[in-house]
Coordinates of C-alpha atoms in Angstrom, one line a residue:
X1 CA -62.7 -30.9 62.9
X2 CA -62.7 -33.6 60.2
X3 CA -59.2 -34.6 61.4
X4 CA -60.7 -35.3 64.8
X5 CA -63.4 -37.5 63.1
X6 CA -60.8 -39.2 61.0
X7 CA -58.7 -40.2 64.0
X8 CA -61.7 -41.5 65.9
X9 CA -62.9 -43.4 63.1
X10 CA -59.3 -44.9 62.5
X11 CA -59.3 -46.0 66.1
X12 CA -62.6 -47.8 65.7
X13 CA -61.4 -49.4 62.5
X14 CA -58.2 -50.8 64.1
X15 CA -60.2 -52.1 67.1
X16 CA -62.9 -53.9 65.1
X17 CA -61.3 -54.5 61.7
X18 CA -63.2 -54.1 58.6
X19 CA -66.6 -54.7 60.1
X20 CA -68.3 -51.5 61.1
X21 CA -71.7 -50.7 62.2
X22 CA -73.8 -48.5 59.8
X23 CA -71.6 -45.4 59.6
X24 CA -73.2 -42.3 61.1
X25 CA -72.1 -39.2 59.1
X26 CA -70.5 -36.6 61.5
X27 CA -73.0 -33.8 62.1
X28 CA -72.3 -30.7 60.2
X29 CA -75.0 -29.0 62.2
X30 CA -74.8 -27.4 65.7
X31 CA -74.1 -30.1 68.3
X32 CA -75.5 -28.0 71.2
X33 CA -77.9 -29.9 73.3
X34 CA -81.4 -29.8 71.6
X35 CA -84.4 -32.0 72.1
X36 CA -84.8 -34.5 69.3
X37 CA -87.8 -36.5 68.6
X38 CA -88.1 -39.9 70.2
X39 CA -86.1 -42.6 68.2
X40 CA -88.4 -44.4 65.7
X41 CA -88.1 -47.5 63.8
X42 CA -89.9 -49.2 60.8
X43 CA -89.7 -52.8 60.2
X44 CA -90.7 -53.6 56.6
X45 CA -90.7 -57.4 56.9
X46 CA -93.6 -59.2 55.2
X47 CA -94.8 -59.0 51.8
X48 CA -97.4 -57.0 49.8
X49 CA -100.6 -58.6 48.5
X50 CA -99.9 -60.9 45.5
X51 CA -101.4 -59.7 42.2
X52 CA -102.9 -63.2 41.7
X53 CA -106.1 -62.5 43.8
X54 CA -108.5 -59.6 44.2
X55 CA -108.6 -57.4 47.2
X56 CA -111.4 -59.2 49.0
X57 CA -113.0 -57.9 52.2
X58 CA -111.5 -54.7 53.4
X59 CA -112.1 -53.0 56.9
X60 CA -111.1 -49.5 57.7
X61 CA -108.9 -50.8 60.4
X62 CA -106.9 -52.9 57.9
X63 CA -106.1 -49.7 56.0
X64 CA -104.6 -47.9 58.9
X65 CA -100.9 -47.8 59.2
X66 CA -101.0 -48.9 62.8
X67 CA -98.9 -47.8 65.7
X68 CA -95.3 -47.1 65.1
X69 CA -92.6 -49.3 66.6
X70 CA -90.5 -47.8 69.3
X71 CA -87.2 -49.7 69.0
X72 CA -84.3 -47.9 67.5
X73 CA -83.4 -48.3 63.8
X74 CA -80.7 -50.8 62.9
X75 CA -79.8 -52.4 59.7
X76 CA -80.8 -56.0 60.9
X77 CA -84.4 -55.2 61.3
X78 CA -85.0 -53.4 58.0
X79 CA -86.1 -55.7 55.1
X80 CA -87.6 -55.0 51.8
X81 CA -91.3 -55.3 51.5
X82 CA -90.9 -56.5 47.9
X83 CA -88.0 -59.0 48.2
X84 CA -87.7 -59.9 51.9
X85 CA -85.4 -62.8 51.4
X86 CA -83.1 -61.6 48.7
X87 CA -82.7 -57.8 49.0
X88 CA -82.5 -57.4 52.8
X89 CA -79.5 -55.1 53.6
X90 CA -76.5 -56.8 55.2
X91 CA -76.5 -57.0 58.9
X92 CA -73.6 -54.5 59.0
X93 CA -72.3 -52.0 56.5
X94 CA -68.6 -51.9 55.9
X95 CA -66.3 -49.8 53.8
X96 CA -67.0 -52.2 51.0
X97 CA -70.7 -51.2 50.9
X98 CA -72.5 -47.9 50.1
X99 CA -69.6 -45.6 51.2
X100 CA -67.2 -47.0 48.7
X101 CA -69.3 -47.7 45.7
X102 CA -68.6 -45.5 42.8
X103 CA -70.9 -43.9 40.1
X104 CA -69.0 -45.9 37.4
X105 CA -69.5 -49.2 39.3
X106 CA -71.4 -51.6 37.0
X107 CA -74.9 -50.4 36.4
X108 CA -75.3 -47.9 39.2
X109 CA -75.2 -44.9 37.0
X110 CA -77.0 -46.4 34.1
X111 CA -80.6 -45.1 33.8
X112 CA -81.4 -47.7 31.4
X113 CA -80.5 -50.6 33.8
X114 CA -83.0 -52.5 36.0
X115 CA -83.7 -50.0 38.9
X116 CA -83.7 -52.9 41.5
X117 CA -80.1 -53.8 40.4
X118 CA -79.0 -50.2 40.6
X119 CA -80.4 -49.9 44.1
X120 CA -78.8 -53.2 45.2
X121 CA -75.4 -52.5 43.7
X122 CA -75.3 -49.1 45.3
X123 CA -76.3 -50.6 48.7
X124 CA -79.1 -48.1 49.1
X125 CA -80.8 -50.0 51.8
X126 CA -77.8 -49.6 54.2
X127 CA -77.5 -46.0 53.0
X128 CA -81.1 -45.2 53.9
X129 CA -80.7 -47.0 57.3
X130 CA -77.7 -44.8 58.1
X131 CA -79.3 -41.5 57.2
X132 CA -82.5 -42.2 58.9
X133 CA -80.7 -43.4 62.0
X134 CA -78.7 -40.2 62.0
X135 CA -81.9 -38.2 61.6
X136 CA -83.3 -39.7 64.9
X137 CA -80.1 -39.8 67.0
X138 CA -77.7 -37.1 66.1
X139 CA -78.2 -33.9 68.2
X140 CA -79.3 -31.0 66.2
X141 CA -80.1 -33.1 63.1
X142 CA -83.8 -32.1 63.2
X143 CA -83.0 -28.4 63.1
X144 CA -83.4 -29.1 59.3
X145 CA -86.5 -30.6 57.8
X146 CA -86.1 -34.3 57.0
X147 CA -85.5 -34.0 53.2
X148 CA -82.9 -31.1 53.7
X149 CA -81.1 -33.2 56.1
X150 CA -81.0 -36.2 53.9
X151 CA -79.6 -34.0 51.1
X152 CA -77.0 -32.4 53.3
X153 CA -76.0 -35.8 54.6
X154 CA -74.5 -36.4 51.1
X155 CA -73.6 -32.8 50.4
X156 CA -76.4 -32.6 47.9
X157 CA -78.4 -29.6 46.8
X158 CA -79.4 -27.0 49.3
X159 CA -82.8 -25.9 50.4
X160 CA -84.8 -29.0 49.3
X161 CA -88.4 -29.4 50.4
X162 CA -89.9 -32.3 48.4
X163 CA -93.1 -32.1 50.6
X164 CA -93.8 -28.7 49.2
X165 CA -96.5 -28.3 46.4
X166 CA -95.0 -25.7 44.3
X167 CA -91.8 -24.6 42.7
X168 CA -89.0 -26.2 44.6
X169 CA -85.3 -27.2 43.9
X170 CA -86.4 -30.9 44.7
X171 CA -88.2 -31.0 41.4
X172 CA -85.0 -30.4 39.5
X173 CA -83.4 -33.4 40.8
X174 CA -80.0 -33.9 42.6
X175 CA -77.8 -33.4 39.4
X176 CA -75.3 -35.9 38.2
X177 CA -74.3 -39.0 40.2
X178 CA -70.8 -37.5 40.8
X179 CA -72.3 -34.3 42.4
X180 CA -73.3 -36.4 45.4
X181 CA -70.7 -37.3 47.8
X182 CA -69.9 -38.0 51.5
X183 CA -67.1 -35.9 52.9
X184 CA -67.1 -37.6 56.2
X185 CA -64.4 -39.9 57.5
X186 CA -65.6 -42.7 55.2
X187 CA -66.2 -40.3 52.2
X188 CA -65.5 -41.1 48.7
X189 CA -65.4 -38.9 45.6
X190 CA -69.1 -39.8 45.0
X191 CA -71.9 -41.7 46.7
X192 CA -74.3 -43.1 44.2
X193 CA -76.6 -44.5 47.0
X194 CA -77.3 -41.0 48.1
X195 CA -77.9 -39.9 44.5
X196 CA -80.4 -42.7 43.8
X197 CA -82.2 -42.0 47.1
X198 CA -82.4 -38.2 46.3
X199 CA -83.6 -39.0 42.7
X200 CA -86.4 -41.2 44.1
X201 CA -87.5 -38.2 46.2
X202 CA -87.6 -36.0 43.1
X203 CA -89.5 -38.5 41.0
X204 CA -92.3 -38.9 43.6
X205 CA -92.4 -35.1 44.3
X206 CA -92.9 -34.5 40.7
X207 CA -95.6 -37.2 40.5
X208 CA -97.5 -35.6 43.4
X209 CA -96.9 -32.0 42.1
X210 CA -98.4 -33.1 38.7
X211 CA -101.5 -34.4 40.4
X212 CA -101.8 -31.3 42.7
X213 CA -101.5 -28.9 39.6
X214 CA -103.9 -30.9 37.6
X215 CA -106.6 -30.8 40.2
X216 CA -106.3 -27.1 40.3
X217 CA -106.2 -26.8 36.6
X218 CA -109.3 -28.9 36.2
X219 CA -111.3 -26.7 38.7
X220 CA -112.6 -24.4 36.0
X221 CA -113.6 -27.2 33.7
X222 CA -115.9 -28.9 36.2
X223 CA -117.2 -25.6 37.7
X224 CA -118.0 -24.5 34.2
X225 CA -120.4 -27.4 33.9
X226 CA -122.3 -26.8 37.1
X227 CA -124.8 -24.5 35.4
X228 CA -125.8 -27.0 32.7
X229 CA -125.8 -29.7 35.4
X230 CA -128.5 -27.9 37.4
X231 CA -130.6 -27.4 34.3
X232 CA -130.3 -30.9 33.3
X233 CA -130.8 -32.7 36.6
X234 CA -132.7 -31.7 39.7
X235 CA -131.4 -28.5 41.4
X236 CA -130.1 -28.8 44.8
X237 CA -131.6 -25.8 46.5
X238 CA -131.4 -26.7 50.2
X239 CA -128.1 -25.4 51.7
X240 CA -128.0 -28.1 54.3
X241 CA -128.5 -30.8 51.8
X242 CA -125.8 -29.3 49.6
X243 CA -123.3 -29.2 52.5
X244 CA -123.9 -32.8 53.5
X245 CA -123.6 -34.0 49.8
X246 CA -120.2 -32.3 49.3
X247 CA -118.9 -33.4 52.6
X248 CA -119.7 -37.0 51.5
X249 CA -118.0 -36.4 48.1
X250 CA -114.9 -34.8 49.8
X251 CA -113.2 -38.1 51.0
X252 CA -114.7 -40.6 48.4
X253 CA -113.9 -38.2 45.5
X254 CA -110.2 -37.8 46.1
X255 CA -109.9 -41.5 46.8
X256 CA -111.7 -42.3 43.5
X257 CA -109.3 -39.9 41.8
X258 CA -106.2 -41.4 43.2
X259 CA -107.4 -44.9 42.3
X260 CA -108.0 -43.7 38.6
X261 CA -104.5 -42.1 38.4
X262 CA -102.8 -45.3 39.9
X263 CA -104.9 -47.5 37.7
X264 CA -103.4 -45.7 34.7
X265 CA -99.9 -45.9 36.1
X266 CA -100.2 -49.7 36.6
X267 CA -101.4 -50.0 33.0
X268 CA -99.3 -47.5 31.1
X269 CA -95.8 -47.8 32.6
X270 CA -94.1 -51.1 31.4
X271 CA -92.1 -51.4 34.6
X272 CA -95.2 -52.2 36.6
X273 CA -96.8 -54.7 34.1
X274 CA -94.0 -56.7 32.9
X275 CA -95.2 -60.2 32.9
X276 CA -91.9 -61.7 34.0
X277 CA -91.7 -59.6 37.2
X278 CA -95.0 -59.6 39.0
X279 CA -93.2 -58.1 42.1
X280 CA -93.2 -54.7 40.3
X281 CA -96.9 -54.9 40.0
X282 CA -97.3 -56.1 43.5
X283 CA -95.2 -53.1 44.8
X284 CA -97.3 -50.6 42.8
X285 CA -100.5 -52.3 43.9
X286 CA -99.6 -52.2 47.7
X287 CA -98.2 -48.7 47.4
X288 CA -101.3 -47.4 45.6
X289 CA -103.7 -48.9 48.2
X290 CA -101.6 -47.4 51.0
X291 CA -101.9 -44.0 49.3
X292 CA -105.6 -44.3 48.7
X293 CA -106.2 -45.4 52.4
X294 CA -104.1 -42.5 53.5
X295 CA -106.2 -40.0 51.5
X296 CA -109.3 -41.6 53.2
X297 CA -107.8 -41.0 56.6
X298 CA -106.7 -37.4 55.8
X299 CA -110.1 -36.7 54.4
X300 CA -111.7 -37.6 57.7
X301 CA -109.2 -35.5 59.6
X302 CA -110.0 -32.5 57.6
X303 CA -113.7 -32.8 57.8
X304 CA -114.1 -30.0 60.5
X305 CA -112.2 -27.4 58.6
X306 CA -113.8 -28.5 55.3
X307 CA -117.2 -28.3 56.9
X308 CA -116.5 -24.6 57.8
X309 CA -115.2 -23.7 54.4
X310 CA -118.1 -25.5 52.6
X311 CA -120.6 -24.2 55.0
X312 CA -119.9 -20.6 54.1
X313 CA -120.9 -21.1 50.3
X314 CA -124.1 -20.2 48.8
X315 CA -124.3 -21.7 45.4
X316 CA -123.5 -25.1 43.8
X317 CA -120.6 -23.6 41.9
X318 CA -119.2 -22.1 45.1
X319 CA -119.4 -25.5 46.8
X320 CA -117.6 -27.1 43.8
X321 CA -114.8 -24.5 44.0
X322 CA -114.4 -25.2 47.7
X323 CA -114.4 -29.0 47.2
X324 CA -111.7 -28.9 44.6
X325 CA -109.7 -26.6 46.9
X326 CA -110.0 -29.2 49.7
X327 CA -108.9 -32.0 47.3
X328 CA -105.7 -29.9 46.6
X329 CA -105.3 -29.2 50.3
X330 CA -105.5 -33.0 51.2
X331 CA -103.0 -33.8 48.4
X332 CA -100.6 -31.2 49.8
X333 CA -100.9 -32.5 53.4
X334 CA -100.3 -36.1 52.1
X335 CA -97.1 -35.1 50.4
X336 CA -95.8 -32.9 53.3
X337 CA -96.5 -35.8 55.7
X338 CA -94.8 -38.3 53.5
X339 CA -91.5 -36.3 53.3
X340 CA -91.6 -35.2 57.0
X341 CA -89.5 -38.0 58.4
X342 CA -92.1 -38.6 61.0
X343 CA -93.3 -42.0 62.1
X344 CA -96.5 -40.8 63.5
X345 CA -98.1 -38.9 60.6
X346 CA -100.3 -40.2 57.8
X347 CA -98.5 -41.2 55.6
X348 CA -95.2 -41.7 57.4
X349 CA -91.5 -42.6 56.9
X350 CA -92.5 -46.2 56.7
X351 CA -94.6 -45.5 53.6
X352 CA -91.8 -43.5 52.0
X353 CA -89.5 -46.4 52.6
X354 CA -91.9 -48.7 51.0
X355 CA -92.4 -46.4 48.0
X356 CA -88.6 -46.4 47.4
X357 CA -88.0 -50.2 48.1
X358 CA -85.6 -51.7 45.5
X359 CA -85.4 -48.5 43.3
X360 CA -89.2 -48.6 42.5
X361 CA -89.2 -44.8 42.0
X362 CA -86.1 -44.7 39.7
X363 CA -86.2 -45.0 36.0
X364 CA -89.7 -46.2 35.6
X365 CA -91.4 -43.0 34.5
X366 CA -93.3 -42.3 37.6
X367 CA -91.9 -38.9 38.2
X368 CA -92.3 -37.9 34.5
X369 CA -95.9 -39.0 34.3
X370 CA -98.4 -36.3 33.3
X371 CA -101.8 -36.1 34.9
X372 CA -103.4 -38.1 32.1
X373 CA -106.7 -36.5 31.5
X374 CA -107.5 -35.2 34.9
X375 CA -110.3 -33.1 33.8
X376 CA -112.2 -36.2 32.7
X377 CA -111.2 -38.0 35.8
X378 CA -112.5 -35.2 38.1
X379 CA -115.6 -34.6 36.1
X380 CA -116.5 -38.3 36.1
X381 CA -115.8 -38.6 39.8
X382 CA -117.8 -35.5 40.7
X383 CA -120.8 -36.0 38.6
X384 CA -120.9 -39.7 39.2
X385 CA -121.3 -39.0 42.9
X386 CA -123.4 -35.9 42.5
X387 CA -126.1 -37.0 40.0
X388 CA -127.8 -39.6 42.1
X389 CA -127.6 -37.3 45.2
X390 CA -129.1 -34.5 43.2
X391 CA -132.1 -36.8 42.4
X392 CA -132.4 -38.1 45.9
X393 CA -132.3 -34.8 47.7
X394 CA -134.4 -32.7 45.0
X395 CA -137.1 -30.3 46.3
X396 CA -139.0 -31.5 43.2
X397 CA -141.0 -34.8 42.9
X398 CA -138.0 -37.0 41.9
X399 CA -137.7 -40.4 43.3
X400 CA -135.1 -42.5 41.4
X401 CA -135.3 -46.3 41.6
X402 CA -133.9 -49.3 39.7
X403 CA -136.3 -51.9 38.5
X404 CA -135.3 -55.5 38.7
X405 CA -135.7 -57.7 35.6
X406 CA -139.3 -58.9 35.2
X407 CA -139.6 -62.2 37.0
X408 CA -135.9 -62.5 37.0
X409 CA -135.9 -63.1 33.2
X410 CA -132.7 -63.2 31.2
X411 CA -132.2 -61.3 28.0
X412 CA -132.6 -57.6 27.3
X413 CA -135.7 -56.9 25.4
X414 CA -136.2 -53.3 24.0
X415 CA -139.1 -52.6 26.4
X416 CA -139.9 -55.3 28.9
X417 CA -142.3 -52.9 30.7
X418 CA -144.4 -52.0 27.8
X419 CA -147.6 -52.2 29.9
X420 CA -146.3 -49.5 32.2
X421 CA -143.7 -47.6 30.3
X422 CA -143.5 -45.8 27.0
X423 CA -140.9 -46.9 24.6
X424 CA -139.1 -43.6 24.7
X425 CA -138.8 -43.7 28.5
X426 CA -137.7 -47.4 28.4
X427 CA -135.0 -46.6 25.9
X428 CA -133.6 -43.7 27.9
X429 CA -133.6 -45.8 31.2
X430 CA -132.7 -49.3 30.3
X431 CA -129.4 -51.0 31.2
X432 CA -128.3 -54.5 30.1
X433 CA -126.1 -55.9 32.8
X434 CA -125.1 -59.5 33.0
X435 CA -127.6 -60.3 30.3
X436 CA -130.5 -59.1 32.3
X437 CA -132.5 -55.9 31.9
X438 CA -132.5 -53.4 34.5
X439 CA -134.1 -49.8 34.3
X440 CA -133.5 -46.6 36.1
X441 CA -136.9 -44.9 36.5
X442 CA -138.6 -42.1 38.3
X443 CA -141.6 -42.8 40.6
X444 CA -143.2 -39.4 40.1
X445 CA -146.6 -38.4 41.3
X446 CA -148.9 -41.4 41.8
X447 CA -149.5 -44.5 39.7
X448 CA -152.5 -45.0 37.5
X449 CA -155.7 -45.6 39.4
X450 CA -156.3 -49.2 40.5
X451 CA -159.7 -51.0 40.7
X452 CA -161.4 -50.0 44.0
X453 CA -161.2 -53.6 45.3
X454 CA -157.4 -53.5 44.9
X455 CA -156.9 -50.2 46.9
X456 CA -157.0 -51.8 50.5
X457 CA -153.6 -52.0 52.2
X458 CA -153.6 -55.8 52.0
X459 CA -153.4 -55.7 48.2
X460 CA -151.2 -52.6 47.6
X461 CA -148.2 -54.8 46.9
X462 CA -150.3 -57.4 45.0
X463 CA -149.0 -60.1 47.4
X464 CA -146.0 -60.6 44.9
X465 CA -142.5 -61.4 45.6
X466 CA -140.0 -58.6 45.0
X467 CA -139.1 -59.7 41.5
X468 CA -142.6 -60.4 40.2
X469 CA -144.7 -57.9 38.5
X470 CA -148.5 -57.0 38.6
X471 CA -150.5 -58.8 36.0
X472 CA -151.5 -56.9 32.8
X473 CA -155.0 -56.2 34.3
X474 CA -153.3 -53.5 36.3
X475 CA -151.5 -51.9 33.3
X476 CA -151.6 -48.1 32.8
X477 CA -153.1 -46.5 29.8
X478 CA -151.1 -43.4 30.5
X479 CA -147.8 -45.3 31.1
X480 CA -147.4 -43.8 34.5
X481 CA -143.6 -44.6 35.1
X482 CA -141.6 -41.6 34.0
X483 CA -138.1 -40.7 32.9
X484 CA -135.5 -39.2 35.5
X485 CA -134.5 -35.6 34.6
X486 CA -131.2 -35.4 32.8
X487 CA -131.0 -39.1 32.2
X488 CA -131.1 -38.5 28.4
X489 CA -127.8 -36.6 28.7
X490 CA -126.1 -39.6 30.3
X491 CA -124.8 -41.0 27.0
X492 CA -121.1 -40.9 27.8
X493 CA -120.5 -37.6 26.0
X494 CA -121.0 -35.3 29.0
X495 CA -120.5 -35.2 32.7
X496 CA -117.0 -36.8 32.4
X497 CA -118.4 -39.8 30.6
X498 CA -120.9 -40.8 33.3
X499 CA -123.6 -43.1 32.1
X500 CA -126.7 -44.7 33.4
X501 CA -124.8 -48.0 33.3
X502 CA -122.3 -46.8 35.9
X503 CA -125.1 -45.9 38.4
X504 CA -127.1 -49.1 37.8
X505 CA -124.1 -51.5 38.0
X506 CA -122.9 -49.8 41.3
X507 CA -126.3 -50.0 42.9
X508 CA -127.3 -53.5 41.7
X509 CA -123.9 -55.0 42.9
X510 CA -124.4 -53.5 46.4
X511 CA -128.0 -54.9 46.4
X512 CA -126.8 -58.4 45.4
X513 CA -123.9 -58.3 47.8
X514 CA -126.5 -57.5 50.5
X515 CA -128.6 -60.5 50.0
X516 CA -131.0 -58.8 47.5
X517 CA -131.7 -56.1 50.0
X518 CA -131.1 -52.3 49.9
X519 CA -129.0 -50.5 52.5
X520 CA -125.7 -52.1 51.6
X521 CA -122.9 -50.7 53.7
X522 CA -119.9 -50.2 51.4
X523 CA -116.6 -51.2 53.2
X524 CA -113.7 -48.8 53.1
X525 CA -112.0 -49.3 49.8
X526 CA -114.9 -50.7 48.0
X527 CA -114.6 -54.3 48.7
X528 CA -116.6 -56.7 46.7
X529 CA -115.4 -55.4 43.4
X530 CA -113.3 -57.3 40.9
X531 CA -109.8 -55.9 40.9
X532 CA -106.6 -55.3 42.8
X533 CA -106.8 -51.6 43.7
X534 CA -109.1 -50.0 46.2
X535 CA -111.9 -48.3 44.2
X536 CA -110.4 -49.7 41.0
X537 CA -113.9 -49.8 39.6
X538 CA -114.4 -46.1 40.1
X539 CA -118.0 -45.0 40.1
X540 CA -119.1 -48.5 39.4
X541 CA -117.7 -49.6 42.9
X542 CA -120.5 -51.7 44.6
X543 CA -122.8 -49.6 46.8
X544 CA -121.1 -46.4 45.9
X545 CA -124.5 -45.5 44.3
X546 CA -127.3 -45.8 46.8
X547 CA -130.4 -45.6 44.5
X548 CA -132.9 -48.2 45.8
X549 CA -133.4 -51.4 43.8
X550 CA -136.7 -53.5 43.8
X551 CA -139.3 -55.2 41.7
X552 CA -142.3 -53.6 40.2
X553 CA -144.6 -55.3 42.7
X554 CA -142.9 -53.5 45.7
X555 CA -142.5 -50.3 43.9
X556 CA -146.1 -50.1 42.7
X557 CA -147.4 -50.8 46.2
X558 CA -145.4 -48.0 47.8
X559 CA -146.2 -45.7 45.0
X560 CA -149.9 -46.3 45.4
X561 CA -149.5 -45.8 49.2
X562 CA -147.3 -42.7 49.2
X563 CA -147.2 -41.1 45.7
X564 CA -148.8 -38.1 44.7
X565 CA -149.8 -37.2 48.3
X566 CA -147.1 -34.5 49.2
X567 CA -145.2 -34.7 52.4
X568 CA -142.2 -36.7 53.3
X569 CA -141.8 -40.3 51.9
X570 CA -139.9 -43.1 53.7
X571 CA -136.3 -43.6 53.1
X572 CA -135.7 -45.8 50.1
X573 CA -138.9 -44.9 48.4
X574 CA -140.5 -46.4 46.3
X575 CA -138.6 -49.6 47.2
X576 CA -140.3 -50.0 50.5
X577 CA -143.2 -52.2 51.8

């Protein structure tokens, strides 16, 4: 069989000289007619966002991967997303390229060498173009899953499934460079390009497996705090409210977790923060944002099944268990899709190509990264989203609001509201942000009585602008503004480190971005923040916290109108007119 291929190859070589199209490895699989998927292509021309400017405005459409091209793959339309001008594969691959490079060639086999140099010297771009073209064109190729086919292409390890979240031979790596070879007509004793590609697979598989396992391991930690959470904060007793809360947390939560992990990757791995090579940071930034947006998309796609699973629960602890299970499931689906070889999934083969570009997944430490402190990351994400929602949906008389600085004053005095708030409540509720004093209070019950002449509707808001306050004549002897339940525990030592500062900063930034009005609609990815990653600011992302913001004049007027009377209150209470 191989003799036939050798003769055929020799004929082509004699006819065209040394210049050959990207070699297609002779299929070792059954060549009986079988339907293969439609040919796919991926053009990687263009560049990622530069790390010199923040994200800016983000729309959900801009995060989607878009439709897949339908033209066939060839080496001339594949360029690197990181180095489009200098690292593009050659228009044709010849016997002097990836098929003839040896493991002892220069720095190819040196794990301490620059990954982009190793990738280029092994001609991995042309090798990747060849194997992906074979995957879509050779009859019978897709009788194997994509990763197995890629490994078989270079006679690599058997039974690989890098998309599997569990024990798999992929996690052990492809062995030594010399173990990977191409025994086809253009074969050599070893093929380092195949070895580097398979090593990239292993590194990212292990990175994803670490996260998947860490999410599961952290489940008991966060579930174990739910009882104390319910005691400290307002309990969520209504099943429908609990279901809606956890469905909201489902997608946002895992996106925040992914952002936190990648933020650590960018800061902790020297390869990505080398000041002399911003391209590495640019690759990681673009890759991380693509991952986070894929998680958002998958979260939306899993909502129906998640709603069924969550809807069958009875307690807050049960909801939390199912939530973490869903986070693991989305992580598994993401990884499976990434390594599927498909051009139509989220993520897809284009995303995998971008992740591997220029050896970015080689000797930089990604695959060896642990899960950092996933317990803290998960706890901060869960409770940072859950605390304000628990207050806002409580069956008890809990009405959180954020009080603007008195008359827009600067400085952060100890108790700027001494006419209305006790010193102890002020101390537990105050946040100094941008040298202004904001306070996270509870509009519980009704305010202290006003003089009869001030009870008519015309004067309920005192005719003041939103940032002004009632005059001292209307101060309250009983200091009517109260403390929110559980706020005294938000000192950073519990709930994954969530503090009242986190909630206030998120809500106030959304309020300011919306022209000093409530109702800010947070764009996908948390635009409006300072940083380079989607959701880089975590639970401080503008508008992630939806607690209403207003001045005391507006709050007091609504409080006098609706407070202490029972029944439903308008949305956004007490920051309503």
